Amino acid sequence: MFWRVGFEIAMAQLLNRRRQTLVSVLGVALGVGFFIATASIMRGSEEDFVDRLVNNQPHITIKDEFRNPAAQPLFLVYPEGAVSLAHTKPREYLRGIKNYAAKVEELSARPGVVAEAALTGQIIVRYANKDLSASVAGIEPEKEMQLTKVETDMKEGSLLRLRTTADGIVIGQGMATELGLHLDDLATVITPAGLVKPMKVVGIFYMGNLLLDEGQVYVLLKNAQVLLDKPFIANQIRIRLPDPNAAETVAAQLESRWSYRADSWQEVNRDILGLFVIRNAITYSIVGAIMVVASFGIFNIISTVVMEKRRDIAILMSMGFRSVDIERIFLIQGALVGVLGMVIGWAIALGLLQLLASIRFSIPGMTDRQGFVLDYGVAQFLVGGFFSLVSAIAAAWYPARKAATVRPVEIIRGAA
Amino acid sequence: MSVERPLLEARGVTRILPAIVPVTLVHDIDLVVEKGEFVSVTGPSGSGKSSLLYLLGLLDVPTSGEIFIDGIATSGLGADALAAIRLAKIGFVFQFHFLLPEFTVIENVMLPMRRLGALTMDDIRTRAGALLKDLDMSDQAEKRPDQLSGGQRQRVAIARALANDPVLILADEPTGNLDSRNSKIVQEIFAQLAREQGRTVIAVTHEESFARSTQRNVYLVDGHIARDERR
């Protein structure tokens, strides 16, 4: 009964001020459009980044370290005692993970889990009288291929060639360029243990990260044990889980069980993940401000209509429209602006996303031309539309309340 | 013996505007108007004519006293209930037409019926057309209010007041803005509504000729009834 006629009245009053209505609709639409575009960039880049984190690294790395130094025996014997020891050094222990082979075997037995023992250290790669220091990782190629994306980043050669070559080494593109090394060249590897060993380049990878491309090399685990003079020792167990999100809990379990430090990818990247939270908070508050500004436009037009239409409101009331009917008429106007703003905003967002998707730019340190990674999720569109409706109706609220409190007698008396 | 209540009954109606110095608009009004009566309310300006009309039309609420409309006691009713009575039983005509400028003549007449929602859209349109025809406005139905003359607009406003077939028509200086010819036409319309359709019409006016043409005249001075004459 009310809704159809109320809707028509609301509509007619808005159409009567076409230009103003359009401006406030555009205000909302731009807000919605930019919100969606920004959210798409933010979510897209965040997902892309997390994806890289998850796929480029092991989900959990167990290291031959302990988070807390071993307690002094005295404290173990008298846990409640008032004991003070000054200048004690934590007990020295043998580096390396004890009995790593059994641990790897046990972890690998879990369904979907890939575990690999690795030994890392520092070496120097020399070629044609030029030295470059590098981090070496002694790995098992078959497992490394499943754990990280080194193999897919391989420009030439393969990790698997480490198996078929006596002393093979896999280096990065940056190092290859700097030292003038090519596939199948013999580089000299110098180790802190004083060992000098010629090794054959069996693979060149390119990850797009300067640090890794210049300073990371891979050899077989047993070669690393020789190079670093740590026979039968591994200082890392790298683990990939079927569900990357479980990494934190699994890491905590493993650490409490074996007491070796177990870092999940979330823990390692906590600062970056934390930055995402801050970044999102900043963007969303800026976009929120846009919506607030847009809703002032709506507030403005509906207040104007209410002021101008006081006589019409009075006559509608004398006709028998209730206060709440009048309030609804103006809320409908707000909602109409919101809905229009939402739809046009969606169109603007689609246009913006098209535009953003076509942009390419280069980031120093990343040699590839990069583009925005966009997330075309429906969620942003829904949230943007929701914001539009809510801000529009909220902006209409106060003027609508004012309209509902119009006392027809005063208006009619004033006009007569 | 069944006692039929009068159509409109005011008992001790007083309206005081709260202020630092309270203003008494009307004081202790007792008025009984039967069905089909055509009553004019006159009095010097500031005597409370319009205030009384708004009180009788439930646009304003008395500070004390009781108003019965068609047997319904209205004191203590909420604003929504009063609006519902206005919608179904009362038609207002003001000095200014107060038509909604965004709507055509016929749409304006249809508004109260659509709000009431008792008829289908087709029936509403038919009835609005018939009302306009009765007031000789059929050919203006699709025009906008600002394309009409003052007299025509007032006739549309009357048609709108009649839309929901009200038992009570309240008019506040309905001819105040019209030339004498149009004023005569409007007076005649009101007289017909009372005489032929049995509606109760109460019109506030300051025009002597209008007041003389009604069956009954209530003369207000300083917010109370000084004379109540029937002819």
XYZ file of C-alpha atoms in Angstrom:
647
model
C 0.000 0.000 0.000
C 2.561 2.517 1.102
C 5.619 1.126 -0.622
C 4.596 1.639 -4.211
C 3.302 5.138 -3.782
C 6.136 5.993 -1.397
C 8.636 4.752 -3.919
C 7.026 6.824 -6.654
C 7.062 9.969 -4.538
C 10.710 9.392 -3.628
C 11.592 8.776 -7.240
C 9.697 11.834 -8.505
C 11.410 14.129 -6.016
C 14.838 12.856 -6.995
C 14.103 13.113 -10.709
C 13.043 16.681 -10.111
C 16.618 17.499 -9.133
C 18.323 15.443 -11.750
C 21.720 17.135 -11.802
C 22.186 17.139 -8.042
C 21.079 13.539 -7.836
C 23.510 12.586 -10.552
C 26.382 14.310 -8.775
C 25.704 12.515 -5.517
C 25.242 9.208 -7.323
C 28.574 9.761 -9.047
C 30.182 10.555 -5.718
C 29.051 7.234 -4.341
C 29.880 5.407 -7.569
C 33.438 6.717 -7.621
C 33.840 5.723 -4.008
C 32.593 2.224 -4.732
C 34.660 1.943 -7.912
C 37.903 2.971 -6.251
C 37.162 0.843 -3.261
C 36.751 -2.242 -5.419
C 39.787 -1.466 -7.566
C 41.957 -0.814 -4.517
C 40.705 -3.893 -2.759
C 41.405 -5.949 -5.867
C 44.996 -4.730 -6.020
C 45.510 -5.217 -2.313
C 44.039 -8.662 -2.179
C 45.608 -9.675 -5.454
C 49.101 -8.663 -4.436
C 48.689 -10.112 -0.978
C 47.501 -13.440 -2.309
C 50.232 -13.456 -4.913
C 52.839 -12.683 -2.302
C 51.629 -15.257 0.157
C 51.412 -17.733 -2.680
C 55.039 -17.104 -3.477
C 56.016 -17.378 0.152
C 54.214 -20.651 0.465
C 55.463 -22.170 -2.746
C 59.034 -20.859 -2.843
C 59.991 -21.935 0.617
C 59.543 -24.977 2.742
C 56.503 -24.578 4.934
C 58.498 -25.499 8.008
C 62.245 -25.452 8.520
C 63.648 -27.294 11.500
C 67.067 -25.931 12.436
C 69.854 -27.225 14.610
C 69.248 -24.454 17.099
C 67.363 -24.053 20.311
C 65.274 -21.081 21.107
C 66.450 -20.982 24.706
C 69.963 -21.831 25.879
C 70.129 -25.057 27.842
C 69.575 -24.515 31.545
C 72.460 -24.892 33.940
C 72.322 -28.180 35.896
C 72.127 -26.249 39.143
C 68.833 -24.698 38.082
C 67.526 -28.089 37.068
C 68.322 -29.557 40.457
C 66.959 -26.627 42.467
C 64.223 -25.175 40.312
C 62.817 -23.206 43.281
C 66.146 -22.296 44.787
C 67.461 -18.777 45.122
C 70.455 -19.440 42.955
C 72.431 -16.827 41.123
C 75.154 -17.656 38.656
C 77.115 -14.941 36.959
C 78.926 -15.081 33.642
C 77.953 -18.615 32.784
C 78.167 -19.661 29.188
C 75.430 -21.860 27.735
C 76.599 -25.415 27.325
C 78.178 -26.063 23.970
C 76.566 -28.728 21.929
C 77.369 -30.425 18.719
C 75.937 -28.578 15.750
C 73.562 -30.479 13.545
C 70.303 -32.247 14.012
C 70.732 -35.504 15.847
C 69.543 -38.560 14.044
C 68.109 -36.510 11.213
C 67.602 -39.447 8.874
C 65.135 -41.094 11.251
C 63.274 -37.814 11.699
C 63.028 -37.254 7.962
C 61.800 -40.785 7.513
C 59.171 -40.377 10.176
C 57.946 -37.065 8.745
C 57.875 -38.411 5.211
C 55.639 -41.247 6.378
C 52.874 -38.749 7.149
C 50.435 -38.467 4.270
C 51.152 -35.625 1.868
C 54.244 -34.471 3.748
C 57.575 -33.985 2.016
C 60.608 -33.795 4.300
C 64.228 -33.290 3.324
C 67.411 -33.069 5.289
C 69.659 -30.231 4.185
C 72.976 -28.752 5.184
C 73.592 -25.072 4.658
C 76.749 -23.028 4.948
C 78.945 -20.454 3.335
C 81.383 -21.018 0.453
C 83.207 -18.970 -2.127
C 82.765 -19.614 -5.812
C 85.778 -18.656 -7.898
C 86.023 -18.475 -11.651
C 88.647 -16.765 -13.744
C 90.197 -15.093 -10.697
C 86.931 -13.605 -9.541
C 85.413 -14.567 -6.191
C 81.823 -14.491 -5.109
C 80.684 -15.641 -1.715
C 77.548 -17.720 -1.668
C 75.227 -19.605 0.596
C 75.347 -23.231 -0.250
C 72.504 -25.611 0.361
C 73.172 -29.297 0.338
C 69.954 -30.866 -0.785
C 68.321 -33.899 -2.279
C 67.176 -32.902 -5.764
C 64.056 -35.073 -5.939
C 62.719 -33.635 -2.716
C 63.869 -30.074 -3.322
C 61.850 -30.094 -6.529
C 58.713 -30.712 -4.476
C 59.660 -28.323 -1.685
C 60.524 -25.159 -3.584
C 60.279 -23.725 -7.052
C 63.976 -23.864 -7.917
C 63.381 -26.454 -10.578
C 60.637 -24.471 -12.299
C 62.912 -21.405 -12.198
C 65.676 -23.310 -13.941
C 66.905 -21.497 -17.074
C 69.364 -24.151 -18.126
C 70.130 -27.581 -16.828
C 68.298 -29.265 -13.998
C 68.568 -30.070 -10.312
C 68.440 -33.719 -11.256
C 71.750 -33.413 -13.066
C 73.348 -33.102 -9.621
C 72.709 -36.824 -9.329
C 74.323 -37.731 -12.623
C 77.376 -35.479 -12.298
C 80.162 -36.313 -9.903
C 80.630 -32.829 -8.427
C 77.769 -30.779 -9.715
C 76.670 -27.326 -8.602
C 73.547 -25.308 -9.446
C 74.003 -21.532 -9.467
C 71.884 -18.482 -10.156
C 71.740 -16.367 -13.267
C 73.241 -13.377 -11.459
C 76.271 -15.304 -10.371
C 76.652 -16.872 -13.800
C 76.669 -13.461 -15.459
C 79.005 -11.919 -12.923
C 81.556 -14.678 -13.064
C 81.080 -15.413 -16.748
C 80.059 -18.967 -15.995
C 78.079 -21.064 -18.420
C 76.432 -24.411 -18.218
C 78.981 -27.244 -17.935
C 81.828 -24.857 -16.989
C 84.034 -25.891 -14.101
C 83.915 -23.412 -11.222
C 86.229 -23.577 -8.236
C 84.569 -23.831 -4.859
C 86.514 -22.736 -1.782
C 85.187 -23.641 1.629
C 85.814 -22.293 5.132
C 87.315 -25.684 5.924
C 90.064 -24.874 3.455
C 88.920 -27.258 0.799
C 89.298 -26.225 -2.840
C 87.252 -28.217 -5.243
C 86.359 -27.812 -8.914
C 82.654 -28.275 -9.504
C 80.685 -28.444 -12.701
C 77.792 -26.063 -13.319
C 74.849 -28.344 -14.056
C 72.069 -25.856 -13.732
C 71.380 -22.105 -13.790
C 68.227 -20.783 -12.199
C 66.593 -17.400 -12.342
C 64.225 -16.524 -9.510
C 63.945 -12.792 -10.102
C 65.412 -12.053 -6.677
C 68.849 -10.433 -6.810
C 70.030 -11.865 -3.512
C 69.251 -15.434 -4.465
C 70.284 -15.156 -8.097
C 73.743 -13.931 -7.093
C 74.288 -15.631 -3.790
C 72.583 -19.005 -3.594
C 73.994 -22.267 -4.877
C 72.804 -25.855 -4.585
C 74.838 -29.032 -4.300
C 74.038 -32.548 -3.196
C 73.693 -33.045 0.549
C 76.645 -35.426 0.659
C 78.783 -32.965 -1.305
C 77.880 -30.210 1.122
C 78.841 -32.458 4.027
C 82.242 -32.893 2.434
C 82.648 -29.244 1.482
C 81.707 -27.971 4.911
C 83.534 -30.771 6.650
C 80.471 -31.967 8.480
C 80.170 -35.618 7.637
C 76.785 -37.205 8.440
C 75.423 -33.905 9.613
C 72.366 -31.969 8.453
C 71.469 -28.657 10.028
C 68.001 -28.318 8.537
C 64.977 -30.416 7.946
C 62.734 -28.787 5.395
C 59.122 -29.763 5.341
C 56.241 -29.218 2.980
C 52.743 -29.858 4.292
C 49.587 -30.678 2.369
C 47.952 -27.646 4.011
C 50.245 -24.614 4.299
C 47.949 -23.007 6.867
C 48.695 -25.825 9.300
C 52.390 -24.933 9.303
C 52.276 -22.926 12.513
C 50.647 -25.634 14.602
C 52.710 -28.435 13.130
C 55.885 -26.411 13.697
C 54.938 -25.893 17.331
C 54.324 -29.619 17.793
C 57.615 -30.561 16.214
C 59.513 -28.039 18.274
C 57.989 -29.144 21.535
C 58.751 -32.731 20.655
C 62.311 -32.466 19.401
C 63.136 -29.110 20.972
C 64.919 -28.040 17.815
C 63.813 -24.698 16.596
C 61.050 -25.171 13.977
C 60.185 -22.090 11.935
C 56.917 -22.008 10.037
C 56.675 -19.825 6.963
C 54.251 -17.598 8.851
C 56.757 -17.100 11.646
C 59.618 -16.354 9.265
C 57.506 -13.830 7.389
C 55.619 -12.455 10.349
C 56.898 -8.939 9.737
C 55.732 -8.997 6.125
C 52.392 -10.528 7.001
C 52.098 -7.882 9.705
C 52.817 -5.212 7.116
C 49.902 -6.504 5.091
C 47.601 -5.952 8.024
C 48.830 -2.384 8.404
C 48.679 -1.803 4.675
C 45.101 -3.037 4.537
C 44.133 -0.893 7.494
C 45.588 2.183 5.785
C 43.953 1.566 2.418
C 40.598 0.682 3.820
C 40.529 3.730 6.041
C 41.356 5.955 3.078
C 38.683 4.291 0.982
C 36.341 4.550 3.936
C 37.025 8.286 3.984
C 36.063 8.467 0.312
C 32.763 6.813 1.148
C 32.191 9.249 4.003
C 32.803 12.171 1.667
C 30.441 10.613 -0.857
C 27.775 10.170 1.768
C 27.985 13.868 2.562
C 26.825 14.423 -1.005
C 23.806 12.250 -0.337
C 23.184 13.977 2.964
C 23.307 17.272 1.145
C 20.820 16.441 -1.588
C 18.341 14.765 0.719
C 18.544 17.602 3.229
C 17.852 20.020 0.394
C 14.885 18.008 -0.784
C 13.523 17.800 2.754
C 13.867 21.557 3.213
C 12.283 22.343 -0.102
C 9.513 19.829 0.323
C 8.311 20.830 3.765
C 4.989 21.914 2.294
C 4.585 18.671 0.399
C 5.474 16.752 3.544
C 2.857 18.717 5.463
C 0.181 18.049 2.885
C 1.040 14.349 2.714
C 0.685 14.202 6.477
C -2.645 16.026 6.420
C -3.761 13.533 3.787
C -3.073 10.735 6.232
C 0.536 9.733 5.594
C 2.163 8.763 8.859
C 5.445 10.235 10.108
C 7.128 6.938 9.465
C 5.828 6.992 5.876
C 7.506 10.347 5.359
C 10.725 9.077 6.930
C 10.645 6.085 4.636
C 10.175 8.224 1.540
C 13.482 9.945 2.239
C 15.220 6.745 3.261
C 14.064 5.306 -0.058
C 15.692 8.267 -1.761
C 18.930 7.495 0.050
C 18.646 3.854 -0.895
C 17.957 4.773 -4.520
C 21.084 6.902 -4.646
C 22.965 4.067 -2.960
C 21.737 1.413 -5.384
C 22.458 3.580 -8.408
C 25.858 4.432 -6.970
C 26.523 0.764 -6.376
C 25.655 -0.281 -9.930
C 27.558 2.556 -11.570
C 30.382 1.945 -9.102
C 30.586 -1.666 -10.235
C 30.846 -0.498 -13.818
C 33.580 1.975 -12.868
C 35.389 -0.763 -10.967
C 35.314 -3.107 -13.960
C 36.720 -0.324 -16.137
C 39.430 0.477 -13.590
C 40.384 -3.176 -13.290
C 40.705 -3.424 -17.060
C 42.942 -0.386 -17.026
C 45.039 -1.634 -14.107
C 45.444 -5.045 -15.658
C 46.986 -3.447 -18.731
C 49.602 -1.458 -16.772
C 53.176 -2.775 -16.738
C 56.028 -1.344 -14.726
C 59.480 -2.368 -13.591
C 60.561 -2.651 -9.984
C 64.260 -2.248 -9.246
C 65.742 -5.563 -8.169
C 63.154 -7.465 -10.160
C 64.344 -7.774 -13.687
C 60.953 -8.779 -15.055
C 58.392 -6.280 -16.220
C 55.702 -6.518 -13.587
C 51.996 -5.874 -13.614
C 49.384 -5.660 -10.919
C 48.162 -8.968 -9.726
C 44.443 -8.385 -9.421
C 41.933 -10.346 -7.491
C 38.644 -10.491 -9.345
C 36.751 -11.813 -6.351
C 33.047 -11.203 -5.958
C 33.671 -10.345 -2.317
C 34.998 -6.819 -3.019
C 32.040 -6.104 -5.249
C 29.647 -7.226 -2.562
C 31.455 -5.298 0.163
C 31.651 -2.188 -2.045
C 27.953 -2.403 -2.802
C 27.160 -2.968 0.840
C 29.167 0.104 1.856
C 27.405 2.138 -0.790
C 23.968 1.150 0.471
C 24.853 1.575 4.112
C 26.488 4.971 3.676
C 23.646 6.195 1.471
C 20.943 5.136 3.906
C 22.950 6.412 6.870
C 23.357 9.770 5.125
C 19.626 9.917 4.467
C 18.830 9.035 8.057
C 19.117 12.443 9.668
C 17.251 14.428 6.994
C 14.585 11.707 6.931
C 14.167 11.995 10.695
C 13.896 15.747 10.330
C 11.225 15.301 7.676
C 9.273 12.958 9.922
C 9.180 15.562 12.678
C 7.654 18.219 10.439
C 4.531 19.513 12.153
C 2.005 20.048 9.382
C 0.080 22.678 11.326
C 3.096 24.962 11.490
C 3.863 24.627 7.791
C 0.261 25.086 6.662
C -0.295 27.992 9.030
C 2.958 29.583 7.883
C 1.993 29.270 4.243
C -1.532 30.599 4.703
C -34.011 4.000 21.661
C -30.707 4.015 19.983
C -28.802 7.252 20.234
C -26.807 8.001 17.138
C -23.734 9.986 17.914
C -23.204 13.175 15.942
C -20.586 13.059 13.231
C -18.352 15.501 15.006
C -18.352 16.342 18.640
C -15.927 18.565 20.545
C -16.157 18.666 24.322
C -14.246 21.326 26.249
C -11.468 21.491 23.689
C -8.632 23.746 24.743
C -5.300 24.186 22.980
C -2.501 26.010 24.714
C 0.854 26.450 22.982
C 3.546 25.821 25.556
C 5.949 28.747 25.702
C 7.460 31.037 28.323
C 4.189 32.930 28.116
C 1.736 30.167 27.093
C -0.550 31.127 24.219
C -4.156 29.958 24.332
C -5.311 29.239 20.782
C -8.795 27.977 21.574
C -10.448 27.722 24.927
C -13.142 25.330 26.135
C -14.844 24.778 22.811
C -18.052 22.732 22.770
C -19.288 22.001 19.278
C -21.588 19.391 17.814
C -21.911 19.010 14.050
C -24.382 16.572 12.544
C -23.936 14.551 9.379
C -24.592 16.588 6.230
C -24.214 19.971 7.893
C -22.413 22.774 6.090
C -20.821 24.980 8.734
C -18.784 28.114 8.250
C -16.388 29.302 10.918
C -15.692 33.016 10.999
C -14.097 35.475 13.301
C -11.465 38.183 13.416
C -7.905 37.161 12.619
C -6.218 35.499 15.538
C -9.540 34.330 16.929
C -8.499 30.691 16.564
C -10.531 29.697 13.487
C -7.754 27.780 11.787
C -6.476 26.360 15.072
C -9.917 24.939 15.780
C -10.072 23.461 12.277
C -6.701 21.739 12.673
C -7.815 20.350 16.020
C -11.060 19.029 14.540
C -9.032 17.559 11.667
C -6.647 15.798 14.067
C -3.663 17.644 12.643
C -3.158 19.122 16.078
C -3.858 17.603 19.468
C -5.854 19.505 22.118
C -4.220 20.276 25.437
C -7.426 19.207 27.113
C -10.895 18.180 26.016
C -12.286 15.450 23.821
C -12.972 15.197 20.117
C -15.178 12.452 18.683
C -15.186 11.821 14.964
C -17.783 9.487 13.551
C -18.175 8.078 17.041
C -14.449 7.486 17.594
C -12.895 9.041 20.681
C -9.626 10.474 19.477
C -7.992 11.566 22.711
C -5.138 9.329 23.688
C -4.668 7.977 20.200
C -1.143 7.922 18.815
C 0.028 9.915 15.822
C -0.251 6.888 13.519
C -3.822 6.172 14.576
C -4.750 9.817 14.018
C -3.131 9.654 10.577
C -5.211 6.582 9.772
C -8.418 8.446 10.716
C -7.377 11.429 8.599
C -6.662 9.124 5.699
C -10.030 7.367 5.739
C -12.483 9.897 7.126
C -11.228 13.453 6.634
C -10.514 15.509 3.546
C -8.591 18.772 3.828
C -8.732 21.770 1.522
C -6.372 24.647 2.276
C -6.056 28.179 1.044
C -3.131 27.106 -1.054
C -3.677 24.046 -3.154
C -0.582 22.132 -1.955
C -0.588 19.815 -4.935
C 2.635 17.827 -5.420
C 4.336 19.519 -8.367
C 6.025 16.320 -9.606
C 2.744 14.570 -10.241
C -0.017 15.151 -12.760
C -3.463 16.281 -11.697
C -4.923 12.792 -11.732
C -1.908 11.314 -9.924
C -2.370 13.915 -7.189
C -5.986 12.873 -6.774
C -4.928 9.220 -6.689
C -2.345 9.667 -3.900
C -4.665 9.317 -0.862
C -6.395 6.293 -2.397
C -3.093 4.650 -3.113
C -1.948 5.246 0.442
C -5.178 3.734 1.760
C -4.802 0.831 -0.646
C -8.440 -0.295 -0.467
C -8.913 -0.277 -4.249
C -6.976 -1.732 -7.157
C -4.906 0.626 -9.298
C -7.519 0.455 -12.085
C -10.358 1.317 -9.724
C -8.296 4.115 -8.197
C -7.684 5.645 -11.611
C -11.337 5.291 -12.561
C -12.478 6.914 -9.336
C -9.954 9.756 -9.676
C -11.217 10.335 -13.209
C -14.808 10.399 -11.995
C -13.973 12.867 -9.209
C -12.285 15.174 -11.697
C -15.252 14.858 -14.012
C -17.657 15.848 -11.219
C -15.572 18.991 -10.750
C -15.446 19.603 -14.462
C -11.707 19.006 -14.628
C -11.566 15.894 -16.838
C -9.720 17.610 -19.642
C -6.948 18.751 -17.284
C -6.264 15.316 -15.812
C -2.873 14.741 -17.412
C -1.559 18.292 -16.840
C 0.850 19.284 -14.110
C -0.425 21.543 -11.316
C 1.705 24.482 -12.471
C -0.122 24.458 -15.813
C -3.441 25.191 -14.111
C -5.085 28.383 -12.931
C -5.695 29.029 -9.248
C -9.358 28.074 -9.438
C -8.559 24.882 -11.322
C -5.910 23.900 -8.778
C -8.339 24.430 -5.925
C -10.843 22.161 -7.664
C -8.139 19.488 -8.016
C -7.371 19.919 -4.313
C -11.065 19.365 -3.563
C -11.092 16.253 -5.740
C -8.069 14.992 -3.811
C -9.813 15.752 -0.502
C -12.745 13.632 -1.698
C -10.548 10.763 -2.867
C -11.104 8.373 0.021
C -14.792 9.256 0.278
C -14.397 11.122 3.586
C -17.335 11.808 5.888
C -15.843 15.122 6.940
C -14.454 17.886 4.729
C -12.431 20.593 6.435
C -11.591 23.690 4.459
C -9.255 26.457 5.615
C -9.954 29.647 3.672
C -10.577 27.611 0.512
C -11.568 30.700 -1.444
C -9.028 33.022 0.092
C -6.802 32.947 -2.928
C -9.456 32.988 -5.635
C -11.246 35.661 -7.618
C -14.933 36.116 -6.953
C -16.056 33.934 -9.872
C -13.914 30.984 -8.845
C -14.776 31.639 -5.241
C -18.475 31.243 -6.088
C -17.786 27.993 -7.911
C -15.896 26.539 -4.965
C -18.605 27.617 -2.510
C -21.197 25.969 -4.686
C -19.168 22.758 -4.806
C -19.020 22.613 -1.011
C -22.721 23.291 -0.722
C -23.421 20.453 -3.154
C -21.168 18.056 -1.262
C -23.167 18.691 1.888
C -26.590 18.817 0.278
C -26.388 16.040 -2.286
C -23.800 13.655 -0.896
C -24.561 14.116 2.788
C -20.993 14.999 3.676
C -20.210 17.234 6.600
C -18.361 20.370 5.544
C -16.695 22.809 7.885
C -15.105 25.817 6.225
C -13.089 28.571 7.832
C -13.537 31.797 5.941
C -13.415 35.510 6.381
C -15.697 36.154 3.404
C -19.095 37.410 4.470
C -20.840 36.081 1.359
C -19.378 32.615 1.863
C -20.445 32.579 5.503
C -23.958 33.701 4.596
C -24.338 30.905 2.061
C -23.902 28.198 4.726
C -26.638 26.740 6.898
C -24.802 27.416 10.067
C -22.207 29.920 11.162
C -19.895 29.654 14.122
C -18.351 32.934 15.131
C -15.180 32.807 17.179
C -13.707 35.563 19.310
C -10.493 35.113 21.270
C -10.561 31.371 21.032
C -14.094 30.699 22.119
C -17.440 30.496 20.388
C -19.201 33.838 20.593
C -22.168 32.973 18.353
C -23.481 29.770 16.811
C -26.295 30.559 14.384
C -28.379 28.237 12.239
C -30.342 29.522 9.304
